[in-house]
PDB file of C-alpha atoms in Angstrom:
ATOM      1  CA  UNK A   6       7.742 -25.097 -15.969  1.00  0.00           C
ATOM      2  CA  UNK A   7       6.148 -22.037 -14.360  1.00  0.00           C
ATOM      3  CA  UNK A   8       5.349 -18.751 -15.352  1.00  0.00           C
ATOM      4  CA  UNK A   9       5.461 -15.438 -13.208  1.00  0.00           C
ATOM      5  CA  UNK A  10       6.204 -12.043 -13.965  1.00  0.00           C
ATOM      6  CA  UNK A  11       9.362  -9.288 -13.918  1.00  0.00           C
ATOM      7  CA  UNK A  12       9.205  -7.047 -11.248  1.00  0.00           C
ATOM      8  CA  UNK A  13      10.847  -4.171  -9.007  1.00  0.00           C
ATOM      9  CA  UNK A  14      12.190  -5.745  -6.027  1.00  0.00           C
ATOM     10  CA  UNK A  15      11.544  -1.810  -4.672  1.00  0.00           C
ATOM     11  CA  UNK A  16       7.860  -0.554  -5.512  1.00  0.00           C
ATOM     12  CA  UNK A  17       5.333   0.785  -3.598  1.00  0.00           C
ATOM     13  CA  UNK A  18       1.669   0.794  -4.030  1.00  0.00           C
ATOM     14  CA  UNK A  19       0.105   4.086  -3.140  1.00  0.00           C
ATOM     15  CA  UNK A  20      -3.711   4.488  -1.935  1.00  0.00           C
ATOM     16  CA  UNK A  21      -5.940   6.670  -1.256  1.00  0.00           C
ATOM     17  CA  UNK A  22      -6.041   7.410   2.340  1.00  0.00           C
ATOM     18  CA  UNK A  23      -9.585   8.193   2.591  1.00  0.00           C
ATOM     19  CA  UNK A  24     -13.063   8.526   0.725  1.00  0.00           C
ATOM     20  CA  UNK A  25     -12.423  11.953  -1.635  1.00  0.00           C
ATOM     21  CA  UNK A  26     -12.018  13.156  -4.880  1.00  0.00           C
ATOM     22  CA  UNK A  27      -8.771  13.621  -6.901  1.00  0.00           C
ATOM     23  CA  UNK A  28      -8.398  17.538  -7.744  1.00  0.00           C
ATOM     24  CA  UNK A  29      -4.743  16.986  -9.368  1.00  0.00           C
ATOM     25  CA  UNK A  30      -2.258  14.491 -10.632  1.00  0.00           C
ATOM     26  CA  UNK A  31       1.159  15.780 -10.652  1.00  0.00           C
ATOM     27  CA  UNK A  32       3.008  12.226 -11.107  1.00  0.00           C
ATOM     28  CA  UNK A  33       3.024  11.144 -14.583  1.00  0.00           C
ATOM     29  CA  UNK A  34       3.475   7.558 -16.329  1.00  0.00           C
ATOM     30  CA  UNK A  35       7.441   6.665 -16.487  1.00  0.00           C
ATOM     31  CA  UNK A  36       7.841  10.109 -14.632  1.00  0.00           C
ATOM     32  CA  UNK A  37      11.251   9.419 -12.491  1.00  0.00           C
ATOM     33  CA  UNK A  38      10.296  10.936  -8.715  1.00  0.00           C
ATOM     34  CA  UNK A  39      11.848  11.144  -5.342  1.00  0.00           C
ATOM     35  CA  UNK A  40      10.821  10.768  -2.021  1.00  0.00           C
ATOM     36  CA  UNK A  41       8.363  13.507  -1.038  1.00  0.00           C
ATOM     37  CA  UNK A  42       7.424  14.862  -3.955  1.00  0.00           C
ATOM     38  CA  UNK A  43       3.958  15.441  -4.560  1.00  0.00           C
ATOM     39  CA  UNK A  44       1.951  13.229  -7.101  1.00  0.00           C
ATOM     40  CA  UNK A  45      -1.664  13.318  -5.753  1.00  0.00           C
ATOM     41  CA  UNK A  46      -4.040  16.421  -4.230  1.00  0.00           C
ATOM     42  CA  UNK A  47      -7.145  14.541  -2.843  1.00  0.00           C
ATOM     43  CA  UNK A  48     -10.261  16.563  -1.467  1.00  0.00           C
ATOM     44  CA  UNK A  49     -12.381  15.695   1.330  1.00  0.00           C
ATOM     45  CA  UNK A  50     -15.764  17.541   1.267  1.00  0.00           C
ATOM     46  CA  UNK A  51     -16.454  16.052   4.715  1.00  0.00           C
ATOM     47  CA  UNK A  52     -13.567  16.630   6.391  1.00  0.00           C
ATOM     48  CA  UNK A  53     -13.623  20.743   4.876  1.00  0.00           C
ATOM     49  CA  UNK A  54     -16.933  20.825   6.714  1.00  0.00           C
ATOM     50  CA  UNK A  55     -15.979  19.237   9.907  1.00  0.00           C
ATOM     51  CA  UNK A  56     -12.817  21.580   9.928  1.00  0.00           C
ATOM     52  CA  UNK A  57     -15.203  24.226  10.031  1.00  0.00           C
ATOM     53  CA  UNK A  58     -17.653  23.239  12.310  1.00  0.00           C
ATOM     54  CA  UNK A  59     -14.489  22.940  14.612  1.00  0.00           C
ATOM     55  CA  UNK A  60     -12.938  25.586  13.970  1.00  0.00           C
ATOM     56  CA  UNK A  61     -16.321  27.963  15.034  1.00  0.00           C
ATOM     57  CA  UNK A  62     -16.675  26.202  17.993  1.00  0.00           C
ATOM     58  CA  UNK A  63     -13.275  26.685  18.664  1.00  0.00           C
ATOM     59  CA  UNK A  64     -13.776  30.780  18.007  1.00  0.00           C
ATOM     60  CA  UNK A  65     -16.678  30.596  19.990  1.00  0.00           C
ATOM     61  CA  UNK A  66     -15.008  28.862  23.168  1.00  0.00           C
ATOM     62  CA  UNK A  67     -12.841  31.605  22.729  1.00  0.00           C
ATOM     63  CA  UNK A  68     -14.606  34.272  23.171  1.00  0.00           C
ATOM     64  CA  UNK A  69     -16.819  33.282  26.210  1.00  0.00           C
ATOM     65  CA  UNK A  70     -13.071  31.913  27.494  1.00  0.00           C
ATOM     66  CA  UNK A  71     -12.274  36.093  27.554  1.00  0.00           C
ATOM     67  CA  UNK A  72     -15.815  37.345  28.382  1.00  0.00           C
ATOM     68  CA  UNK A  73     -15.397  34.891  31.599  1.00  0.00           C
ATOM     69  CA  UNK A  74     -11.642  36.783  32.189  1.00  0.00           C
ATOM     70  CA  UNK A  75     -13.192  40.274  31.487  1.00  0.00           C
ATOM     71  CA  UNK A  76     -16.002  39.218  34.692  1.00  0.00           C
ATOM     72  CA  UNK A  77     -13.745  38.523  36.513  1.00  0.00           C
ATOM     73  CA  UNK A  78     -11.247  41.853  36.350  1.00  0.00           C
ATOM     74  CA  UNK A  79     -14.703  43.309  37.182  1.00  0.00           C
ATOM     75  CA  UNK A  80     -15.874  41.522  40.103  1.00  0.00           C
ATOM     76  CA  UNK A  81     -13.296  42.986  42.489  1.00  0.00           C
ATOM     77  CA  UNK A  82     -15.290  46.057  41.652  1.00  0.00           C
ATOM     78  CA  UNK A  83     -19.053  45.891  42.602  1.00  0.00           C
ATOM     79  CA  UNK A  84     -20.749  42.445  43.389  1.00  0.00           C
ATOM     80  CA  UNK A  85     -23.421  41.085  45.873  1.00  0.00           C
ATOM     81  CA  UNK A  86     -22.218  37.851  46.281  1.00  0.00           C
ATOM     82  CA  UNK A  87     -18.102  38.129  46.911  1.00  0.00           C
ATOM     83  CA  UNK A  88     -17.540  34.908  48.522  1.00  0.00           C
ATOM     84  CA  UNK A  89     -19.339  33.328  45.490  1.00  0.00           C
ATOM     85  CA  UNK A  90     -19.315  35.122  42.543  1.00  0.00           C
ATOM     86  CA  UNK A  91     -15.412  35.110  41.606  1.00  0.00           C
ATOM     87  CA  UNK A  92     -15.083  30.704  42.452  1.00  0.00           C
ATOM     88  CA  UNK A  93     -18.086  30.733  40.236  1.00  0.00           C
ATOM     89  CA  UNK A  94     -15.992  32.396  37.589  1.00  0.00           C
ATOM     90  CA  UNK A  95     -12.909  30.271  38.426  1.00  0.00           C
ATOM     91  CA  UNK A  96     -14.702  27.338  37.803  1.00  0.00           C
ATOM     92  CA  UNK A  97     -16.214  28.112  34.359  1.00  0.00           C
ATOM     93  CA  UNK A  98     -12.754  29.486  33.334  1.00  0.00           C
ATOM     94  CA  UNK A  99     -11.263  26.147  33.980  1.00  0.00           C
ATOM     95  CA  UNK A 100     -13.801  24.616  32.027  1.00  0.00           C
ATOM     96  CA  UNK A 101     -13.680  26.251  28.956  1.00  0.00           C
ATOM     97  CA  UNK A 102      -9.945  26.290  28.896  1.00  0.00           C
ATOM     98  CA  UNK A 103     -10.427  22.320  29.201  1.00  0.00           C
ATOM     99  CA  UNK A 104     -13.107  22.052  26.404  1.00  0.00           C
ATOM    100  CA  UNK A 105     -10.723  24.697  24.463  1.00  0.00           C
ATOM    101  CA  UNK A 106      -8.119  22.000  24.775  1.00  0.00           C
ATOM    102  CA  UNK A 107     -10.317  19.103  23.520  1.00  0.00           C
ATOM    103  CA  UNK A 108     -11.262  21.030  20.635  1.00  0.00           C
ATOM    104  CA  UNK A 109      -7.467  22.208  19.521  1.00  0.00           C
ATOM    105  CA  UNK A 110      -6.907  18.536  19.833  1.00  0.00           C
ATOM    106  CA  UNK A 111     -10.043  17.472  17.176  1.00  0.00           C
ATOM    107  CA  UNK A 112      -8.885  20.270  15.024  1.00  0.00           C
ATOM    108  CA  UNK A 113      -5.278  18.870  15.103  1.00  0.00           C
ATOM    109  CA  UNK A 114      -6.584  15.669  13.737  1.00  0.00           C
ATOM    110  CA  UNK A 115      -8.254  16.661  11.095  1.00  0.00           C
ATOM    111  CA  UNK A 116      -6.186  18.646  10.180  1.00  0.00           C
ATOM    112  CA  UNK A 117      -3.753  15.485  10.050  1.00  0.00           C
ATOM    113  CA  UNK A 118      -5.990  13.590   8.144  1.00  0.00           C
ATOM    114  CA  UNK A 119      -6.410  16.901   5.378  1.00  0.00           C
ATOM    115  CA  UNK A 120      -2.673  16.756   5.391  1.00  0.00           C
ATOM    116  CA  UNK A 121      -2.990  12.778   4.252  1.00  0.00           C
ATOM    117  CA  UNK A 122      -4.813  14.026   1.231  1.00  0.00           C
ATOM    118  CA  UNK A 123      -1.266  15.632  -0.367  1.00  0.00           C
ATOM    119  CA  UNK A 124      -0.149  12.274  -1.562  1.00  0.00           C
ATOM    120  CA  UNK A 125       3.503  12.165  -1.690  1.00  0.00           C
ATOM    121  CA  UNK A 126       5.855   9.718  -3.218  1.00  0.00           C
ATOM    122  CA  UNK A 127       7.558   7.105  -0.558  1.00  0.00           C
ATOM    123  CA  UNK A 128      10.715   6.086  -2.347  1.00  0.00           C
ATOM    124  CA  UNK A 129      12.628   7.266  -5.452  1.00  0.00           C
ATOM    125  CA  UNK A 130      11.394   5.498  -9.083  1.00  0.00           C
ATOM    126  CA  UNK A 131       9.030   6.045 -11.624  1.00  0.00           C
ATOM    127  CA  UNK A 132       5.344   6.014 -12.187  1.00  0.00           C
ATOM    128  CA  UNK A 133       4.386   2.543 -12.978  1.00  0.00           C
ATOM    129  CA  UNK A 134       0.574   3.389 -13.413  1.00  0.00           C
ATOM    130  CA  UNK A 135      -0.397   3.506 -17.156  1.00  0.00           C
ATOM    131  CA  UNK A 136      -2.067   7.554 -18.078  1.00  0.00           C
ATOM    132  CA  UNK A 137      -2.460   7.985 -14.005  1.00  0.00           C
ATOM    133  CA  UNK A 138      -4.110  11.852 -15.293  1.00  0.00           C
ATOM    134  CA  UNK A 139      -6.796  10.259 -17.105  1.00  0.00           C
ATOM    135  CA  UNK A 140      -7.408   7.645 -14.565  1.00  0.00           C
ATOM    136  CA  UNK A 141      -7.772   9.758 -11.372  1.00  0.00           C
ATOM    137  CA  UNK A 142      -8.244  13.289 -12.123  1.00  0.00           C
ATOM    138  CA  UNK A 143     -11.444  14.394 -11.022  1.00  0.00           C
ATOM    139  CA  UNK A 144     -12.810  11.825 -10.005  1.00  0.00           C
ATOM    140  CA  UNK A 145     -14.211  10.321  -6.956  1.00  0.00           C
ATOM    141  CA  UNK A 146     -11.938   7.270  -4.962  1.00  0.00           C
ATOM    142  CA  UNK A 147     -12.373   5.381  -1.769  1.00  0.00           C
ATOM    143  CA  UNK A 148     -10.402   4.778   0.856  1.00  0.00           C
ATOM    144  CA  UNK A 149      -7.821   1.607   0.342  1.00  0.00           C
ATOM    145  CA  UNK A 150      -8.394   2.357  -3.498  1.00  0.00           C
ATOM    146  CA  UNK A 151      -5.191   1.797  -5.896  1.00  0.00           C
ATOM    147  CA  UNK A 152      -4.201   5.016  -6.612  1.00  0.00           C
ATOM    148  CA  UNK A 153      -0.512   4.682  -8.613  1.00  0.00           C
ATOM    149  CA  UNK A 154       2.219   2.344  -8.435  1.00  0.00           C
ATOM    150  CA  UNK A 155       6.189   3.621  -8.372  1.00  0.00           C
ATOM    151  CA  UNK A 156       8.982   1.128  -8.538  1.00  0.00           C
ATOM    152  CA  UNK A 157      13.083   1.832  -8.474  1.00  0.00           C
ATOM    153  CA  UNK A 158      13.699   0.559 -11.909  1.00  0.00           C
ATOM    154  CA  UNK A 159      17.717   1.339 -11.341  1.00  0.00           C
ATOM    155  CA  UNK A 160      17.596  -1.356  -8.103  1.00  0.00           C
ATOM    156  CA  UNK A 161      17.533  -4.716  -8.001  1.00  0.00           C
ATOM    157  CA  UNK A 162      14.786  -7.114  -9.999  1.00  0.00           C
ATOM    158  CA  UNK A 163      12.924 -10.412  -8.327  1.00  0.00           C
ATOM    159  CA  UNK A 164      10.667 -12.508 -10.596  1.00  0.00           C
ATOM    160  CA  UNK A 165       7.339 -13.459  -8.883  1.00  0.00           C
ATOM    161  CA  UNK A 166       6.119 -16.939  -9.840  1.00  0.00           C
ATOM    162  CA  UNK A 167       3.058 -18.628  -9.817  1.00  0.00           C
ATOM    163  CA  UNK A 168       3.774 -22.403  -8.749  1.00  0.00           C
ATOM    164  CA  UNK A 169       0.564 -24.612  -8.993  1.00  0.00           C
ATOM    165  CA  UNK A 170      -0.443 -25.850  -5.478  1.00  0.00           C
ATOM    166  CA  UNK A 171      -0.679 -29.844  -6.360  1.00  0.00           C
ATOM    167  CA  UNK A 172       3.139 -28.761  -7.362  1.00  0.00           C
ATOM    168  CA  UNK A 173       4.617 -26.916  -4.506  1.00  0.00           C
ATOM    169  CA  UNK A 174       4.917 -30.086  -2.426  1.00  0.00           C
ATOM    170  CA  UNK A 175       8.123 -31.434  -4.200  1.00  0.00           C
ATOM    171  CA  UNK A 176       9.318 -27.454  -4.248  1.00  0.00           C
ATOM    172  CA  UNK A 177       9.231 -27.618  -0.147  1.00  0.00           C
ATOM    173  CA  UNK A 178      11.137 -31.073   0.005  1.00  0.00           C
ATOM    174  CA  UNK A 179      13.582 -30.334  -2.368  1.00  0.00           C
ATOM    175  CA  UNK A 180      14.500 -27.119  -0.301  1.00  0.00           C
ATOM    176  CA  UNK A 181      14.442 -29.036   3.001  1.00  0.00           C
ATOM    177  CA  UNK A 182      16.868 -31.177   1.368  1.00  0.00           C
ATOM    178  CA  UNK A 183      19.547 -29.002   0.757  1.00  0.00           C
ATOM    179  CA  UNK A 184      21.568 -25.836   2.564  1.00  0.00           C
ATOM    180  CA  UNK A 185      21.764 -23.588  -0.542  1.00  0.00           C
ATOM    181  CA  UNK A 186      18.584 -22.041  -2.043  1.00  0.00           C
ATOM    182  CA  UNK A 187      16.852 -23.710  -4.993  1.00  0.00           C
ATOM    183  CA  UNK A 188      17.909 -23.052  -8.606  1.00  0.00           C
ATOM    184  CA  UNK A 189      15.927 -21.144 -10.986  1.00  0.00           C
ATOM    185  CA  UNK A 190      16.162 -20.976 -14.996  1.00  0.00           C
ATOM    186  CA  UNK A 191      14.312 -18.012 -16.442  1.00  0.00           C
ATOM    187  CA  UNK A 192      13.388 -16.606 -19.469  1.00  0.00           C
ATOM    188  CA  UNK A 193      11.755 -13.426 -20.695  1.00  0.00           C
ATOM    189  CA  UNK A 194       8.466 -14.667 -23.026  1.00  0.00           C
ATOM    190  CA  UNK A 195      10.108 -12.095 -25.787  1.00  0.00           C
ATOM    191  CA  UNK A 196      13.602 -13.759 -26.069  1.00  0.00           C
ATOM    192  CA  UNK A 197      12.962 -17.647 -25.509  1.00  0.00           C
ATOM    193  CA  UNK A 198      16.095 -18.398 -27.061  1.00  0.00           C
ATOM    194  CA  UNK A 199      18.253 -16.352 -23.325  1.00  0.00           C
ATOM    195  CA  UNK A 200      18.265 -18.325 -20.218  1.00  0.00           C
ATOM    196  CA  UNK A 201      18.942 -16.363 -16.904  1.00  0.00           C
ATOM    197  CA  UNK A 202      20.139 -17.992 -13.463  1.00  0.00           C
ATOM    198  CA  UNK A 203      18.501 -17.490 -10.727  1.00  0.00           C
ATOM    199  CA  UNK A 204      17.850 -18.550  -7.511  1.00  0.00           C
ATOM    200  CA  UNK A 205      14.431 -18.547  -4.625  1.00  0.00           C
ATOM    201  CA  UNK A 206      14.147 -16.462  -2.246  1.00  0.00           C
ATOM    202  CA  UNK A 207      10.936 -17.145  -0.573  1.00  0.00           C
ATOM    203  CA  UNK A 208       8.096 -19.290  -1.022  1.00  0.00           C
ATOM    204  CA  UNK A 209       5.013 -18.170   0.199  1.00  0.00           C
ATOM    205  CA  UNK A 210       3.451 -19.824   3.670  1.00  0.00           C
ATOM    206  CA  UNK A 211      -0.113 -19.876   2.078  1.00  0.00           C
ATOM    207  CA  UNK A 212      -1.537 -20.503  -1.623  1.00  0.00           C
ATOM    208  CA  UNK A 213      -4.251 -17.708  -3.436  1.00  0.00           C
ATOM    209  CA  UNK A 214      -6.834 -17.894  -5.608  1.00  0.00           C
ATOM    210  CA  UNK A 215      -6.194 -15.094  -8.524  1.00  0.00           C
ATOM    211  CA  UNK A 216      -9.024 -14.515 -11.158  1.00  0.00           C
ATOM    212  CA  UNK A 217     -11.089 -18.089 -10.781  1.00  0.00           C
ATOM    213  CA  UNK A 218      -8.407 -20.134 -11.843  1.00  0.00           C
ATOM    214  CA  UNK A 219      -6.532 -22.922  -9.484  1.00  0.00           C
ATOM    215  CA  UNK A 220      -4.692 -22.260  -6.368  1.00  0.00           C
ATOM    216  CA  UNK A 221      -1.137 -21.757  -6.500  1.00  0.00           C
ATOM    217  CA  UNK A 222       2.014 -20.470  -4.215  1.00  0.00           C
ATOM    218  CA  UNK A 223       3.821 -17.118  -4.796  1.00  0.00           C
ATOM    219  CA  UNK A 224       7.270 -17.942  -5.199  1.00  0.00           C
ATOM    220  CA  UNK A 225      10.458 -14.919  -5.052  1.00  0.00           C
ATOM    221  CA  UNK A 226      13.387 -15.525  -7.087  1.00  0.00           C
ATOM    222  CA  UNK A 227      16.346 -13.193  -7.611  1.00  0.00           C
ATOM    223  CA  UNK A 228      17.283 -11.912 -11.047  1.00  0.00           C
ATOM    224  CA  UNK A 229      20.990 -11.487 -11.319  1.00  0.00           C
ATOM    225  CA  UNK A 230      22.335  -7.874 -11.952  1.00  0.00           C
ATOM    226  CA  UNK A 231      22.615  -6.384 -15.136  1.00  0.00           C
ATOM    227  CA  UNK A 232      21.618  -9.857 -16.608  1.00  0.00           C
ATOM    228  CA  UNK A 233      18.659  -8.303 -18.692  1.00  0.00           C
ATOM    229  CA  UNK A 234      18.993  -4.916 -20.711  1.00  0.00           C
ATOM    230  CA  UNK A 235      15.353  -2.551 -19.899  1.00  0.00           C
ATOM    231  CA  UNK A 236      13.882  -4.469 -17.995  1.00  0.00           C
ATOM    232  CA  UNK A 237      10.506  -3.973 -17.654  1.00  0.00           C
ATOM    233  CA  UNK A 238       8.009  -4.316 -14.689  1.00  0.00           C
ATOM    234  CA  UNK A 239       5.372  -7.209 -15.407  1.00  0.00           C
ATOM    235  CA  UNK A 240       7.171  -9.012 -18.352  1.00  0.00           C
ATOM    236  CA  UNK A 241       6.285 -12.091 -18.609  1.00  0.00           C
ATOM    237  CA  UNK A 242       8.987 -14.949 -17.922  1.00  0.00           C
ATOM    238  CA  UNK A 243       8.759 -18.458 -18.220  1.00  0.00           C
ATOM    239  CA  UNK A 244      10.665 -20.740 -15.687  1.00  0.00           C
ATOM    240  CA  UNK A 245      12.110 -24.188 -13.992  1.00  0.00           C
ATOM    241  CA  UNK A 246      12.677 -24.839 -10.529  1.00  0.00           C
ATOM    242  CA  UNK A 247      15.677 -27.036  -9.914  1.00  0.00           C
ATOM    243  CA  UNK A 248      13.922 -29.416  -7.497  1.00  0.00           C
ATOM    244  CA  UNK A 249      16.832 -32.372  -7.799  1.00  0.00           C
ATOM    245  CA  UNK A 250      16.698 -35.402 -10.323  1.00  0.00           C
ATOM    246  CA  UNK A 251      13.787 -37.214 -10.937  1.00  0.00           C
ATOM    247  CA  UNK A 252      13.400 -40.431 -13.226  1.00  0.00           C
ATOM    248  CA  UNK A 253      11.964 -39.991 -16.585  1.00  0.00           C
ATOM    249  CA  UNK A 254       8.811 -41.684 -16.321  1.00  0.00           C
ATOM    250  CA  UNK A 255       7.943 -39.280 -13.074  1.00  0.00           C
ATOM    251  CA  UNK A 256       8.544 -36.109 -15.055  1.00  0.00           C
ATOM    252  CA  UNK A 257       6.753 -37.360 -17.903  1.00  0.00           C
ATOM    253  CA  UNK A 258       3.514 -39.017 -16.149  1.00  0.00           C
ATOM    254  CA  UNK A 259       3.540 -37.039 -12.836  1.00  0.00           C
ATOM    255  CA  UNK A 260       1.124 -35.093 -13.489  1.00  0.00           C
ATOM    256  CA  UNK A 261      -1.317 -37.990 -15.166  1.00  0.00           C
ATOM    257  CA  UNK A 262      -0.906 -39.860 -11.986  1.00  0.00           C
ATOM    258  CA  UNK A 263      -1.728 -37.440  -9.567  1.00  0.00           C
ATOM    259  CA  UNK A 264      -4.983 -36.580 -11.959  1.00  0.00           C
ATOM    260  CA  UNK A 265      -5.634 -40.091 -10.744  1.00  0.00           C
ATOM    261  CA  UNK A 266      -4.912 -40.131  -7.205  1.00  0.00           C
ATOM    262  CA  UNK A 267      -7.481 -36.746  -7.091  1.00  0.00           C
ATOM    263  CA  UNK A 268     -10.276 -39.144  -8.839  1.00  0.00           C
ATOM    264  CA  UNK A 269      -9.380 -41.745  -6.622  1.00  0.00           C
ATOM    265  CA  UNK A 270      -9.732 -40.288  -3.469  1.00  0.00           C
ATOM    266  CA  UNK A 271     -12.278 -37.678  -3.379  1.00  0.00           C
TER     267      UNK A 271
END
């Protein structure tokens, strides 16, 4: 027996997209959203002041850009040096209309990245995150921080298991060993007394360490439609693999005698 969790096959986790501080929360918890609307406004006190340090070297570019053009309507008129003066002016004209361009260019990134701080919703769900207001709102984040969490509840469910690494062995041969995926009986830690059939998915190619305890393999198995009424994301479920028959004495002492084989060997 394993245990894993209920989830959104569909859910997306949202983060902050740079160092900042959360000025509003829009998205509330269980709020049903769609794709592109709003939930986040993130500010960036750096970026404000690098958009304006741009932007007045940007003004500034311009206006030596038209005090060059204004020279050189005037040096048809009265100049010493005509074969020099007005290739002189060329020249710095070309210039500043190249460092203009560079500088349009910063300003168009930054501008990008400000635009990043409008965090919008990717899919259509609800707002998994638990009193996201509270959490977030004005406060600082960094970037990569967990921000909020929206699933499509209405779409199809997986259950993620936890299968003990010393166990996963038998998982892999028993799915080597046959065409069709593994079997999986489920069910929901609040109503022992339902089974659900399932069936894996995907077994993960590496095991992880989660909160100090042992290392064990994410496994993905499907939840059939409509088979449980509200669910919800992160119930806990308990469940068996269907890894082929196995004499009684193995399923009963397995586990004593690979205790043994680990004190044996190392």
């Amino acid at each position: 027996r394993v245990e894993g969790e209920l989830q959104s096959a569909v859910s997306r986790d949202i983060y902050a997209p740079l160092d900042g501080e959360v000025i509003e929360v829009q998205g509330r918890h269980d709020d049903s959203v769609e794709p592109g609307q709003l939930l986040l406004t993130l500010r960036s006190r750096p970026l404000e002041v690098e958009l304006q340090r741009l932007q007045g070297e940007f003004q500034a570019t311009e206006k030596k850009l038209s005090a060059i053009a204004s020279a050189r309507v005037q040096s048809d008129v009265d100049f010493d040096s005509a074969e020099t003066y007005p290739g002189q002016l060329a020249a710095e004209e070309q210039e500043l209309k190249q460092i203009l361009s560079s500088q349009r260019k910063q300003m168009d990134i930054v501008r990008g990245q400000r635009d990043q701080l409008l965090i919008q919703s990717p899919i259509q769900g609800r707002v998994l995150t638990w009193n996201p207001s509270e959490l977030l709102e004005d406060r600082p984040v960094q970037r990569g921080q967990l921000l909020v969490t929206i699933a499509d509840v209405e779409g199809p469910w997986i259950l993620e298991l936890s299968v003990p690494d010393r166990r996963v062995g038998y998982l892999l041969v028993a799915q080597r060993a046959q065409e069709k995926p593994l079997d999986v009986l489920f069910s929901l830690a609040t109503d022992r007394g339902t089974s659900y059939q399932g069936y894996v998915q995907q077994i993960a190619a590496r095991s992880e360490v989660h909160d100090g305890q042992r290392a064990s393999v994410k496994v993905i198995a499907s939840v059939p439609k409509s088979a449980i009424q509200g669910p919800r994301p992160g119930a806990i479920v308990y469940a068996k693999i269907d890894c082929g028959r196995r004499s009684l004495g193995f399923v009963w002492l397995h586990d004593i005698t690979e205790t043994i084989k680990s004190w044996l060997l190392f």
